[in-house]
PDB file of C-alpha atoms in Angstrom:
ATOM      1  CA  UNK A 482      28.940   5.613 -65.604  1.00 50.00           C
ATOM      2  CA  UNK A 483      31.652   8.181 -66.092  1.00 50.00           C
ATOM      3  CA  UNK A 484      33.099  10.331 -62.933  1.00 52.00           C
ATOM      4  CA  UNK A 485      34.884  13.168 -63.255  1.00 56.00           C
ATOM      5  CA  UNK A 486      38.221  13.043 -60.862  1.00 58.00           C
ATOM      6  CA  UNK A 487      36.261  15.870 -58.888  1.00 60.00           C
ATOM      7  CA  UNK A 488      33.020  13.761 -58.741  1.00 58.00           C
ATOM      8  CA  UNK A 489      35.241  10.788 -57.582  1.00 55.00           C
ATOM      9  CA  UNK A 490      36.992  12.655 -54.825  1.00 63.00           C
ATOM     10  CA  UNK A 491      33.619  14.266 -53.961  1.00 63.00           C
ATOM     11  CA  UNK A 492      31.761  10.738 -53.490  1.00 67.00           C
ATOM     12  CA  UNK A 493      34.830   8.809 -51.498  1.00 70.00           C
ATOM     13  CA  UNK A 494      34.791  11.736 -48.859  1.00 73.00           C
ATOM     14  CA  UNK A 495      30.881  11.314 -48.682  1.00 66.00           C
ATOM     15  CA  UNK A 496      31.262   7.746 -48.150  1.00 72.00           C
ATOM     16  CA  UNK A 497      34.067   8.195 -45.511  1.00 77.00           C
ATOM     17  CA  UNK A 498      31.712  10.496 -43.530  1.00 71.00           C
ATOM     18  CA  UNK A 499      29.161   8.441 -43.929  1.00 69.00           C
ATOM     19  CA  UNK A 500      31.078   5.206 -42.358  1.00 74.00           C
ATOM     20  CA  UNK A 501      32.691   7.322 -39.258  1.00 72.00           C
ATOM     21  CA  UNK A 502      28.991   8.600 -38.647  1.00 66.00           C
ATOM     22  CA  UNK A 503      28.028   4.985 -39.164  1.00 67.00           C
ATOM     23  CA  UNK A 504      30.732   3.863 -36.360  1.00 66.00           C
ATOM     24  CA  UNK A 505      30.164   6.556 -34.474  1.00 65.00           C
ATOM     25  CA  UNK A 506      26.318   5.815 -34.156  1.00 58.00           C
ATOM     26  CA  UNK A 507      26.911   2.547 -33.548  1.00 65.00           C
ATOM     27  CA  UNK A 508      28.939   3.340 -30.865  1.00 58.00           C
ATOM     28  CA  UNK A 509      26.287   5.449 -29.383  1.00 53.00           C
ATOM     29  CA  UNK A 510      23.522   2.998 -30.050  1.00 48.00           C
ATOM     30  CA  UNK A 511      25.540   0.101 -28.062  1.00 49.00           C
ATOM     31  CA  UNK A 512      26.610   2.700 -25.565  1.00 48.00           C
ATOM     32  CA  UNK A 513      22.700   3.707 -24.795  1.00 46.00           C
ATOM     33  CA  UNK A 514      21.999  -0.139 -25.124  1.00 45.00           C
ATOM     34  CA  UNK A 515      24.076  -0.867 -22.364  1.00 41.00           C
ATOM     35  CA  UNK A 516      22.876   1.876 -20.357  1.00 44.00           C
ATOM     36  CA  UNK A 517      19.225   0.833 -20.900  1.00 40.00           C
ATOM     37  CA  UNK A 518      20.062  -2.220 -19.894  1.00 35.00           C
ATOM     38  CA  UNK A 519      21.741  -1.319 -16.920  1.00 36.00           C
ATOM     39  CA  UNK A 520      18.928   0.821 -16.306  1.00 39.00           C
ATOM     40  CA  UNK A 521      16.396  -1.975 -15.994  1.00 38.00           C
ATOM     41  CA  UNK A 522      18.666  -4.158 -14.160  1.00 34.00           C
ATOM     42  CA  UNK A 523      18.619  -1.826 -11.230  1.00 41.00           C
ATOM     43  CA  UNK A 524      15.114  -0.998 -11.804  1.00 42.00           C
ATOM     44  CA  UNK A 525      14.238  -4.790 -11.399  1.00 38.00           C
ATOM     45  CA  UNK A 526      16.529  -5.220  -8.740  1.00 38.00           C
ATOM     46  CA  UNK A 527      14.969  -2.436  -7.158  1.00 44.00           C
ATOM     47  CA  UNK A 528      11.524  -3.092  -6.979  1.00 69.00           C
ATOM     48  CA  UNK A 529      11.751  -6.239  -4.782  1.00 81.00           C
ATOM     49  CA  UNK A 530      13.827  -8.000  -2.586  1.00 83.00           C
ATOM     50  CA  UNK A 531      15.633 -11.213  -3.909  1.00 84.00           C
ATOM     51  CA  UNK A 532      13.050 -14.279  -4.792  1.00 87.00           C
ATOM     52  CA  UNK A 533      10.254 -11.634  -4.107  1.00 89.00           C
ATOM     53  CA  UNK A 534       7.682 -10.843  -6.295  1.00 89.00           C
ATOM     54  CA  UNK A 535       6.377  -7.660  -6.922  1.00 88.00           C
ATOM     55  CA  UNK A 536       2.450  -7.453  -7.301  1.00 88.00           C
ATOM     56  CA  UNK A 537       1.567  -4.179  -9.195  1.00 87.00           C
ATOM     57  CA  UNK A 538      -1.623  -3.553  -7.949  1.00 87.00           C
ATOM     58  CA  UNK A 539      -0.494  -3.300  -4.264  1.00 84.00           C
ATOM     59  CA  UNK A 540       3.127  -2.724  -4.371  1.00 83.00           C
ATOM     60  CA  UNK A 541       4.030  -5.093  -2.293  1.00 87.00           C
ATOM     61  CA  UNK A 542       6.567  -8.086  -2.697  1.00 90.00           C
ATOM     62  CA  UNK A 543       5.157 -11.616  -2.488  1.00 92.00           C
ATOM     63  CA  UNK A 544       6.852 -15.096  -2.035  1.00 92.00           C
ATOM     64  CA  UNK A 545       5.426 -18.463  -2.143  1.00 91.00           C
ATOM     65  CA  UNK A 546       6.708 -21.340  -0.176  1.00 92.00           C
ATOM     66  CA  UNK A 547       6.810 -25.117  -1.020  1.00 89.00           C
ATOM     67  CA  UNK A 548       6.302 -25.755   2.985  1.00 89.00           C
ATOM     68  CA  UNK A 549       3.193 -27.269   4.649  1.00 91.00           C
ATOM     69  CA  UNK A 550       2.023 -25.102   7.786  1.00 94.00           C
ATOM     70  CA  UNK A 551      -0.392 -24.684   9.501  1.00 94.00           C
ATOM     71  CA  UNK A 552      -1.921 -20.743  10.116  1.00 94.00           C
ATOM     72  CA  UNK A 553       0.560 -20.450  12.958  1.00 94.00           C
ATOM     73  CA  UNK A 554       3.529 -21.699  11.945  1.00 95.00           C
ATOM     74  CA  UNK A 555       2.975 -19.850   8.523  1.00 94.00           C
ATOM     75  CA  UNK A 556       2.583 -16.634   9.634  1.00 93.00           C
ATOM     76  CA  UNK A 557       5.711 -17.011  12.018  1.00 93.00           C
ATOM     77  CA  UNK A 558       7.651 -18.208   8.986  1.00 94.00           C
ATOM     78  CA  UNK A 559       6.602 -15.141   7.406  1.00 92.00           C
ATOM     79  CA  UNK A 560       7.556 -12.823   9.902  1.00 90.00           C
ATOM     80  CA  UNK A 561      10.959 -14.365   9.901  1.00 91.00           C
ATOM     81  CA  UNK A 562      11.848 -12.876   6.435  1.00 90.00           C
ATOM     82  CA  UNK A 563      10.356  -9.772   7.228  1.00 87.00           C
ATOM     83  CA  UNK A 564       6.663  -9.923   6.012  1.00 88.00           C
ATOM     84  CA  UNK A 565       3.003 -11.806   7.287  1.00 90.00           C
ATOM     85  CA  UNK A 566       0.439 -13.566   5.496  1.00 93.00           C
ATOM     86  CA  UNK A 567      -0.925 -11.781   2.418  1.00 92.00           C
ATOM     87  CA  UNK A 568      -3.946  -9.086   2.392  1.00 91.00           C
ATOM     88  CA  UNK A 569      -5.613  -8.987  -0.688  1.00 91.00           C
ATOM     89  CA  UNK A 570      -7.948  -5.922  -0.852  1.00 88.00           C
ATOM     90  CA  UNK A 571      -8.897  -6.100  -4.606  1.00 89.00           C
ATOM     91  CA  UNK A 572     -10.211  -8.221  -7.110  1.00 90.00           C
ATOM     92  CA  UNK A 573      -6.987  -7.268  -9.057  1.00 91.00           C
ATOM     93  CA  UNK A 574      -4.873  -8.129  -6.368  1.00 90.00           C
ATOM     94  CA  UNK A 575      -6.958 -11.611  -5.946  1.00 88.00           C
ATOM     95  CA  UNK A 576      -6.174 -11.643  -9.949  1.00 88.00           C
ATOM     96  CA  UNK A 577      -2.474 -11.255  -9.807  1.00 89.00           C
ATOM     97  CA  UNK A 578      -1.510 -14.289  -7.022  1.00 87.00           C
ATOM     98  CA  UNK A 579      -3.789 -16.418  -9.117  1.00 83.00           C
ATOM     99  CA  UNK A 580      -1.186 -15.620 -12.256  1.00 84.00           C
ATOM    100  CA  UNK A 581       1.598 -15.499  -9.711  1.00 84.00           C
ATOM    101  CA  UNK A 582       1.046 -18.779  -8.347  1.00 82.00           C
ATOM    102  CA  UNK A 583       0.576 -20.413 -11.498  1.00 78.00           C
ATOM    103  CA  UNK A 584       3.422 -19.334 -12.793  1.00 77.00           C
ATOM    104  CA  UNK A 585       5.766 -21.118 -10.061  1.00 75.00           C
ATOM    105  CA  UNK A 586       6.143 -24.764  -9.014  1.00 71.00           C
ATOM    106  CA  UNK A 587       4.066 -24.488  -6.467  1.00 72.00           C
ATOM    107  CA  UNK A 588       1.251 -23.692  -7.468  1.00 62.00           C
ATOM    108  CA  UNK A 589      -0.464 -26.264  -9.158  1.00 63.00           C
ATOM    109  CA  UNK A 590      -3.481 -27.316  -6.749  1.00 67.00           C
ATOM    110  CA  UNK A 591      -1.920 -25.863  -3.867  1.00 77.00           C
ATOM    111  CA  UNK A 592      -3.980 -24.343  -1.185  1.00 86.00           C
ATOM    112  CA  UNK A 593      -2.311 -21.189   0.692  1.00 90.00           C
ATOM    113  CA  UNK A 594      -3.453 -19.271   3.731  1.00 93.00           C
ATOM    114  CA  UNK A 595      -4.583 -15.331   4.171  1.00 93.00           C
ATOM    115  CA  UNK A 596      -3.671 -13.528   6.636  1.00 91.00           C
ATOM    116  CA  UNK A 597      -7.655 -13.438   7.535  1.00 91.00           C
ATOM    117  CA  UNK A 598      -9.040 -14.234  10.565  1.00 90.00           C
ATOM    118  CA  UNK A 599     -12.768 -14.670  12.155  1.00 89.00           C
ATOM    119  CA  UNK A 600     -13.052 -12.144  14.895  1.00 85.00           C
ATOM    120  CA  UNK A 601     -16.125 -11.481  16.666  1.00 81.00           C
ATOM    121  CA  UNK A 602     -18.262 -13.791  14.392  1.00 83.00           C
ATOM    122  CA  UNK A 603     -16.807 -11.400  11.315  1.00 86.00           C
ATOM    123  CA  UNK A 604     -13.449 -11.449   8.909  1.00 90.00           C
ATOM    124  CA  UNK A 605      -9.903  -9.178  10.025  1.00 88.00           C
ATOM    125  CA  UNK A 606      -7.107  -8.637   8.133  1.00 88.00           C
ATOM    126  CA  UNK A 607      -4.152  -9.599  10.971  1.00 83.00           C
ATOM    127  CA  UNK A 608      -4.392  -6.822  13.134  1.00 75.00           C
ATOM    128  CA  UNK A 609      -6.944  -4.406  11.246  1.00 77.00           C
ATOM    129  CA  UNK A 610      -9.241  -2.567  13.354  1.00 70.00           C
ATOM    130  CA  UNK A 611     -11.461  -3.005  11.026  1.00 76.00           C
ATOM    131  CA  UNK A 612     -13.382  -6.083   8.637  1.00 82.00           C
ATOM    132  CA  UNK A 613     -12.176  -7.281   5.349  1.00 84.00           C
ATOM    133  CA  UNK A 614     -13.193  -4.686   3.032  1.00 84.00           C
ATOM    134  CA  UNK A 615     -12.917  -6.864  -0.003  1.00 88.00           C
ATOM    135  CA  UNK A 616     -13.528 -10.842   0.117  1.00 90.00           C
ATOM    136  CA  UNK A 617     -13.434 -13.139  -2.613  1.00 90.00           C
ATOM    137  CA  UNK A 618     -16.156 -16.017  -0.759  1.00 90.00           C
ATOM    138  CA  UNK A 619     -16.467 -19.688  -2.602  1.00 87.00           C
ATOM    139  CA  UNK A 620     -19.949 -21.120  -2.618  1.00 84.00           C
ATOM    140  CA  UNK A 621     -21.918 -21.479   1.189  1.00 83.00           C
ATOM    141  CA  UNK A 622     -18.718 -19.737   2.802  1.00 85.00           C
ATOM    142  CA  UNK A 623     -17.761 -18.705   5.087  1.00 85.00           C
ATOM    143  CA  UNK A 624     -19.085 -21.127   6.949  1.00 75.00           C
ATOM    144  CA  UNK A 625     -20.984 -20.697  10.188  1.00 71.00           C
ATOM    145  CA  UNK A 626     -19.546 -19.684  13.070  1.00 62.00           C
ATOM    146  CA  UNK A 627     -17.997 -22.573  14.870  1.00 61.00           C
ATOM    147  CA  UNK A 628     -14.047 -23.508  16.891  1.00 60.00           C
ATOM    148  CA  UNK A 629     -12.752 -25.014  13.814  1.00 76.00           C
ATOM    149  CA  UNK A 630     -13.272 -22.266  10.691  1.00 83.00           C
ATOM    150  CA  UNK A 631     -11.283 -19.363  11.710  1.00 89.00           C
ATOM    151  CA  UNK A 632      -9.078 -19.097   9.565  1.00 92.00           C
ATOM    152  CA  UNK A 633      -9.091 -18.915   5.677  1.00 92.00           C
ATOM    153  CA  UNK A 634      -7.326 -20.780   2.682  1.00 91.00           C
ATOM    154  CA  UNK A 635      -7.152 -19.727  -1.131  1.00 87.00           C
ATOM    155  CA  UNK A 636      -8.490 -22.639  -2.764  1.00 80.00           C
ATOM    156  CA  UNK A 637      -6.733 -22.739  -5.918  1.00 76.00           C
ATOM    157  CA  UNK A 638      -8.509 -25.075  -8.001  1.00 75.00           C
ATOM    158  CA  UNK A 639     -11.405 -23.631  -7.661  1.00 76.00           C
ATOM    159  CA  UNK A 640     -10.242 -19.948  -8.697  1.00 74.00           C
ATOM    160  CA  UNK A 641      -8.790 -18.998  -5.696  1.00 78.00           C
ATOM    161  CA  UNK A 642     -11.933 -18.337  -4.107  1.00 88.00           C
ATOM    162  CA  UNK A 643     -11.566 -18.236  -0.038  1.00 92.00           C
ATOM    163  CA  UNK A 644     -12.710 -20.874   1.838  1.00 90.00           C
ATOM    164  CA  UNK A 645     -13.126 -21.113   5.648  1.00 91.00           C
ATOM    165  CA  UNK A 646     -10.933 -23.880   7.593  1.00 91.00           C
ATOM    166  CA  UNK A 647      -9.562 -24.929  11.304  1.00 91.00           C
ATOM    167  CA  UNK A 648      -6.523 -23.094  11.789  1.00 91.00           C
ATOM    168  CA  UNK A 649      -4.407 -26.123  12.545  1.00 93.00           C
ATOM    169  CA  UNK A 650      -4.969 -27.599   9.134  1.00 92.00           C
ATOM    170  CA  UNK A 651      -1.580 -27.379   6.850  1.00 93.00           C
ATOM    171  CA  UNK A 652      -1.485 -25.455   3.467  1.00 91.00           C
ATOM    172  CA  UNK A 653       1.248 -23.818   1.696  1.00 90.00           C
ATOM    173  CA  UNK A 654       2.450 -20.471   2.437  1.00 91.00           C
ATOM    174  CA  UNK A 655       2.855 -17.621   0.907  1.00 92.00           C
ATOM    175  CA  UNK A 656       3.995 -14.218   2.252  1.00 93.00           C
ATOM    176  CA  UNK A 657       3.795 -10.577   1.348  1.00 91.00           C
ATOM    177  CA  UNK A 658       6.368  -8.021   2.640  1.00 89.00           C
ATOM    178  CA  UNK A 659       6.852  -4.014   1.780  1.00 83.00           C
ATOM    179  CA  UNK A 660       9.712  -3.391  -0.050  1.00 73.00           C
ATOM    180  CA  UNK A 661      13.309  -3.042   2.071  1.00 65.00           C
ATOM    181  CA  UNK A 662      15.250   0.006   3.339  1.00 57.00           C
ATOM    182  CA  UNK A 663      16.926   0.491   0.331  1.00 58.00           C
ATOM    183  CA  UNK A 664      14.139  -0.271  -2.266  1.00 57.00           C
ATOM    184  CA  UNK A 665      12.328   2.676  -0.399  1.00 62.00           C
ATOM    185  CA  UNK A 666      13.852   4.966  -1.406  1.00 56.00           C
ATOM    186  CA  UNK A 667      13.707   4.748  -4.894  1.00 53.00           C
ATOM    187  CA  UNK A 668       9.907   6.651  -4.992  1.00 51.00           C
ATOM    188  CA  UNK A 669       9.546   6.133  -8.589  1.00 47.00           C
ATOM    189  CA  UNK A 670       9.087   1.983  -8.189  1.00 49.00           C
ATOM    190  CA  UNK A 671       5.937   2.103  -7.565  1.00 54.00           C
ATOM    191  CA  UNK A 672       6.919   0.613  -4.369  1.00 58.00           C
ATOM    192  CA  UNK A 673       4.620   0.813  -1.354  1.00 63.00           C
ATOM    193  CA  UNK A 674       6.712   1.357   1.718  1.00 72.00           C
ATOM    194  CA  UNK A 675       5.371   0.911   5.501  1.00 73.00           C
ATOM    195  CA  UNK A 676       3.437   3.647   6.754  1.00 77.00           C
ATOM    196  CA  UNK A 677       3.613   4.751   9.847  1.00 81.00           C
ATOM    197  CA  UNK A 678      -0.465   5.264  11.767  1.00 85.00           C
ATOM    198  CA  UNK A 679      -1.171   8.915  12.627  1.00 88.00           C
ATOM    199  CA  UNK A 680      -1.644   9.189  16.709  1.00 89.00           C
ATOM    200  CA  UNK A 681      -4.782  10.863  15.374  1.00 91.00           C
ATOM    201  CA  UNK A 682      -6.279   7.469  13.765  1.00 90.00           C
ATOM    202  CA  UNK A 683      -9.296   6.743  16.066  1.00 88.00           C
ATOM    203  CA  UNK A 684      -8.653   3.191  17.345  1.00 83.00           C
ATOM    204  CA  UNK A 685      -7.347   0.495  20.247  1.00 77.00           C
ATOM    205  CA  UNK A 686      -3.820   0.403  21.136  1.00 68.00           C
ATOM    206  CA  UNK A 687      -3.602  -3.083  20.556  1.00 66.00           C
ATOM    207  CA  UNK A 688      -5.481  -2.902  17.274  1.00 70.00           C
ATOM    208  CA  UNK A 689      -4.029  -1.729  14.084  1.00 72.00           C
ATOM    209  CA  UNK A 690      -5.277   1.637  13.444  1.00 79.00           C
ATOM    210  CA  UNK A 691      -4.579   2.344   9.619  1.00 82.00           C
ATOM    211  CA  UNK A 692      -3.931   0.684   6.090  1.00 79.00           C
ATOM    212  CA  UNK A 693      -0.242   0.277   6.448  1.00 76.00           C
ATOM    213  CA  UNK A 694       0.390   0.500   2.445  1.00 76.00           C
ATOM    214  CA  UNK A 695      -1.086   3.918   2.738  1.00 75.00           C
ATOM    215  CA  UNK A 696      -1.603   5.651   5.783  1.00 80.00           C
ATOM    216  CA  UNK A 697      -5.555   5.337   5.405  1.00 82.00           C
ATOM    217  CA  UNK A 698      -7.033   5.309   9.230  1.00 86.00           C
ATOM    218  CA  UNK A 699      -9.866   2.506   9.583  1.00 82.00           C
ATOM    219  CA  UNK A 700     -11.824   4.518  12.331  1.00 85.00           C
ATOM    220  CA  UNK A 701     -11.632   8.066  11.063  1.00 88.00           C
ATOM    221  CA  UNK A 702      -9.687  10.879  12.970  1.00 92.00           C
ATOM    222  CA  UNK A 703      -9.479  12.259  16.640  1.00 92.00           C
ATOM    223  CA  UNK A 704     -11.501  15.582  16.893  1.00 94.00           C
ATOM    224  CA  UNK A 705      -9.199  18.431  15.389  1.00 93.00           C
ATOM    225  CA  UNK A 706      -7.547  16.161  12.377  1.00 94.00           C
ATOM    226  CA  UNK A 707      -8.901  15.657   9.288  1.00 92.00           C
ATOM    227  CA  UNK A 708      -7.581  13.807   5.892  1.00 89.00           C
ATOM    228  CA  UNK A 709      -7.553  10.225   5.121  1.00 85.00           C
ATOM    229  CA  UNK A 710      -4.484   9.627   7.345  1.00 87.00           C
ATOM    230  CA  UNK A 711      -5.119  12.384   9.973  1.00 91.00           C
ATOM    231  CA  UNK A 712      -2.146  14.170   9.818  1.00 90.00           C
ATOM    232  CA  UNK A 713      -4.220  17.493   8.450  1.00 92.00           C
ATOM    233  CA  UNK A 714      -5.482  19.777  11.498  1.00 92.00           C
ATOM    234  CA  UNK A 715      -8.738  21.287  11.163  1.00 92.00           C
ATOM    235  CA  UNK A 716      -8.623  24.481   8.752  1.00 88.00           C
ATOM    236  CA  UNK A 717      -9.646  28.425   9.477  1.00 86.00           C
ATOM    237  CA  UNK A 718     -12.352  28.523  11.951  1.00 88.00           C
ATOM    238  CA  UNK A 719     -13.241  24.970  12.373  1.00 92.00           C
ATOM    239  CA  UNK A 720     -12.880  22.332  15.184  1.00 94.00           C
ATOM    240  CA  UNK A 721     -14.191  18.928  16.315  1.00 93.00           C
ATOM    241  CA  UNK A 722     -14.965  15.403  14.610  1.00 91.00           C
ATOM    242  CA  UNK A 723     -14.278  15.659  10.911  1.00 89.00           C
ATOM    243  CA  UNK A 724     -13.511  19.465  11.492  1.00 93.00           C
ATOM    244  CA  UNK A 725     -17.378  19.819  10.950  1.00 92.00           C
ATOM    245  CA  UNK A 726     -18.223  22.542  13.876  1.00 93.00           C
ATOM    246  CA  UNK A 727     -17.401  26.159  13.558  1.00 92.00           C
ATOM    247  CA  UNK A 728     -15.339  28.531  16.392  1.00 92.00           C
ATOM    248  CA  UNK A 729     -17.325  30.837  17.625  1.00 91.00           C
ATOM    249  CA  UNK A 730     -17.282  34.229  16.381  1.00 89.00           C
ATOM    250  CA  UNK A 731     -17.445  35.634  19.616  1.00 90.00           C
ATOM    251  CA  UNK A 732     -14.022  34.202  20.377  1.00 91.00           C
ATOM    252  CA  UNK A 733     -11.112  37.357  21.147  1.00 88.00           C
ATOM    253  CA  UNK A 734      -8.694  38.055  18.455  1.00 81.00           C
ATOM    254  CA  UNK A 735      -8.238  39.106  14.355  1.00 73.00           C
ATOM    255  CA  UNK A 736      -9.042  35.860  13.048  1.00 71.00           C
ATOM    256  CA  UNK A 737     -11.326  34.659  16.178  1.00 67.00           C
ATOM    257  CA  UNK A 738      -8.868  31.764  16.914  1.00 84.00           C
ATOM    258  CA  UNK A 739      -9.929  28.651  18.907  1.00 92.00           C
ATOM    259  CA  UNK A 740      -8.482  25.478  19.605  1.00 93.00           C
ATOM    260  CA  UNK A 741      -9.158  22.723  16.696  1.00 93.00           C
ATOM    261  CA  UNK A 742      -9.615  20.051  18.708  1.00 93.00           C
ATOM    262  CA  UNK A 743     -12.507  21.171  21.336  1.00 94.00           C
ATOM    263  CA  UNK A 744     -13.110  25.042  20.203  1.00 94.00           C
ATOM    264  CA  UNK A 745     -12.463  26.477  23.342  1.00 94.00           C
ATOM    265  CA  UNK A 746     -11.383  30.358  22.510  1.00 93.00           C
ATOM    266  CA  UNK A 747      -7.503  30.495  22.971  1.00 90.00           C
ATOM    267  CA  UNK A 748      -7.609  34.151  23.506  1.00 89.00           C
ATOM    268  CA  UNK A 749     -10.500  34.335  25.403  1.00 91.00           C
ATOM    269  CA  UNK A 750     -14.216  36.131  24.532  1.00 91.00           C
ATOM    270  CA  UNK A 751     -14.677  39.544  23.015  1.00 89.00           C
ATOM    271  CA  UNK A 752     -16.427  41.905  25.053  1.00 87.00           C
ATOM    272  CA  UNK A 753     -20.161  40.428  26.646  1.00 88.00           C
ATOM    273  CA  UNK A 754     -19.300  36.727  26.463  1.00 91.00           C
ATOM    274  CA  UNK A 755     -18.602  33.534  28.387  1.00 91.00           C
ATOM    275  CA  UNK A 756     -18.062  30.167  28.623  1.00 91.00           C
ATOM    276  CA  UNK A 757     -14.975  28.429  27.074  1.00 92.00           C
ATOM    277  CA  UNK A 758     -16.704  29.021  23.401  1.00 91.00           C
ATOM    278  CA  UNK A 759     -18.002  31.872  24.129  1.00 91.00           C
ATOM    279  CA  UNK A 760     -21.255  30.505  23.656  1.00 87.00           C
ATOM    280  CA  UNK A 761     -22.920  31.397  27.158  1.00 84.00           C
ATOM    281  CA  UNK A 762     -25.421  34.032  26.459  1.00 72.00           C
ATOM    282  CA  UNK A 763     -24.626  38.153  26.364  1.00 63.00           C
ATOM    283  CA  UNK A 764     -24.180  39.907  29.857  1.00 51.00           C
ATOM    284  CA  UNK A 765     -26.024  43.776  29.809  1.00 42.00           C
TER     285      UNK A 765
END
């Protein structure tokens, strides 16, 4: 084919556009590779502490160790790298450390403790004020009550269904922290971070008094709070247990204020009424 010297010069400045836009996306494109790649680095790093797994359906980090312990000695090894026994509160979660587990070394045949214990004649999780909401029981378990079955093992040949043995027998460990300091603060992780119990969770001191991944109280709320972690005080007009009572409308003032926890009139009765709620009768 036949090119006219304009046609020629035409075509080679074409081309050398098109190879500087070539090198110049290519730049770009290895530039934003890099980046991306950065990006998920940190992400991963992120999302769990080193050697720490993270489980997706709790947000929490999980580590299991080749080490034979018994439920004690476990649970203190756990606490020494900043976690406890693992709570598993879902069939999704009871999923997830079967995959985990047989993905590591470990894991093959392996028995591993919960941090579940018999309380009472029923099941705890650690400290929970509360029983196990979710169990995962093998055939005939958990066994009666007796000394020797208060703790409980994930048997992992037989589909990690929970099984209920003496305390002092060994098994291998593995732990489940909340993600670090740092990790926290990255929201977007999906990261569940230690929560902090309301003062208004109903409960004993010495008891755990909410779902630490979430703030959830076990018990409910103190009169005056409401909201699954009892931070919300009763709205407009209302007062008491699950903010179910009304304030009287016989308290004093523009909105007929009274106190949300007990509904005693703050500003006293209007005119004809007594009583802290201004519930006692009219005087003529």
């Amino acid at each position: 084919m036949f090119l006219r010297p304009d046609e020629y010069k035409l075509i080679k400045r074409v081309k050398l556009k098109l190879e500087k836009a070539h090198h110049k996306f290519q730049s770009l494109f290895t530039t934003y590779t890099a980046l991306l790649l950065l990006v998920e680095i940190k992400m991963a790093a992120s999302q769990c502490p080193k050697y720490w797994t993270k489980n997706p359906h709790s947000g929490t980090c999980l580590r299991a160790y080749n080490a034979s312990k018994n439920w004690y000695e476990a649970r203190l090894l756990c606490k020494r790298v900043h976690g406890d026994l693992i709570k598993i509160l879902s069939s999704d979660e009871n999923q997830f450390v079967q995959d985990f587990l047989a993905s590591s070394s470990i894991g093959e045949g392996a028995n591993f403790f919960l941090g579940l214990r018999r309380k009472n004649n029923s099941f705890y999780w650690l400290e929970d004020a509360v029983k196990a909401p979710y169990t995962s029981w093998g055939s005939n378990e958990p066994k009666e009550l007796t000394d020797i079955a208060d703790c409980v093992k994930m048997d992992i040949k037989n589909h990690l269904m929970w099984t209920a043995v003496n305390c002092m027998s060994n098994t291998k460990v593995i732990c489940e922290r909340f993600a670090g300091t740092e990790e926290c603060k990255i929201k977007e992780q999906g990261l569940v971070c230690p929560q902090t119990c309301s003062s208004h969770c109903k409960g004993n001191e010495q008891d755990t008094t909410c779902e630490r991944r979430n703030g959830a109280c076990f018990l409910g709320c103190h009169a005056g709070y409401k909201g699954s972690a009892c931070v919300d005080r009763c709205g407009y007009m209302r007062y008491g247990p699950d903010c179910e009572k009304h304030c009287s409308v016989n308290c004093f003032g523009f909105h007929n204020p009274c106190n949300h926890e007990n509904g005693s009139c703050i500003s006293g009765c209007v005119h004809g009424y007594l009583g802290e709620r201004c519930e006692n009768g009219k005087k003529y």
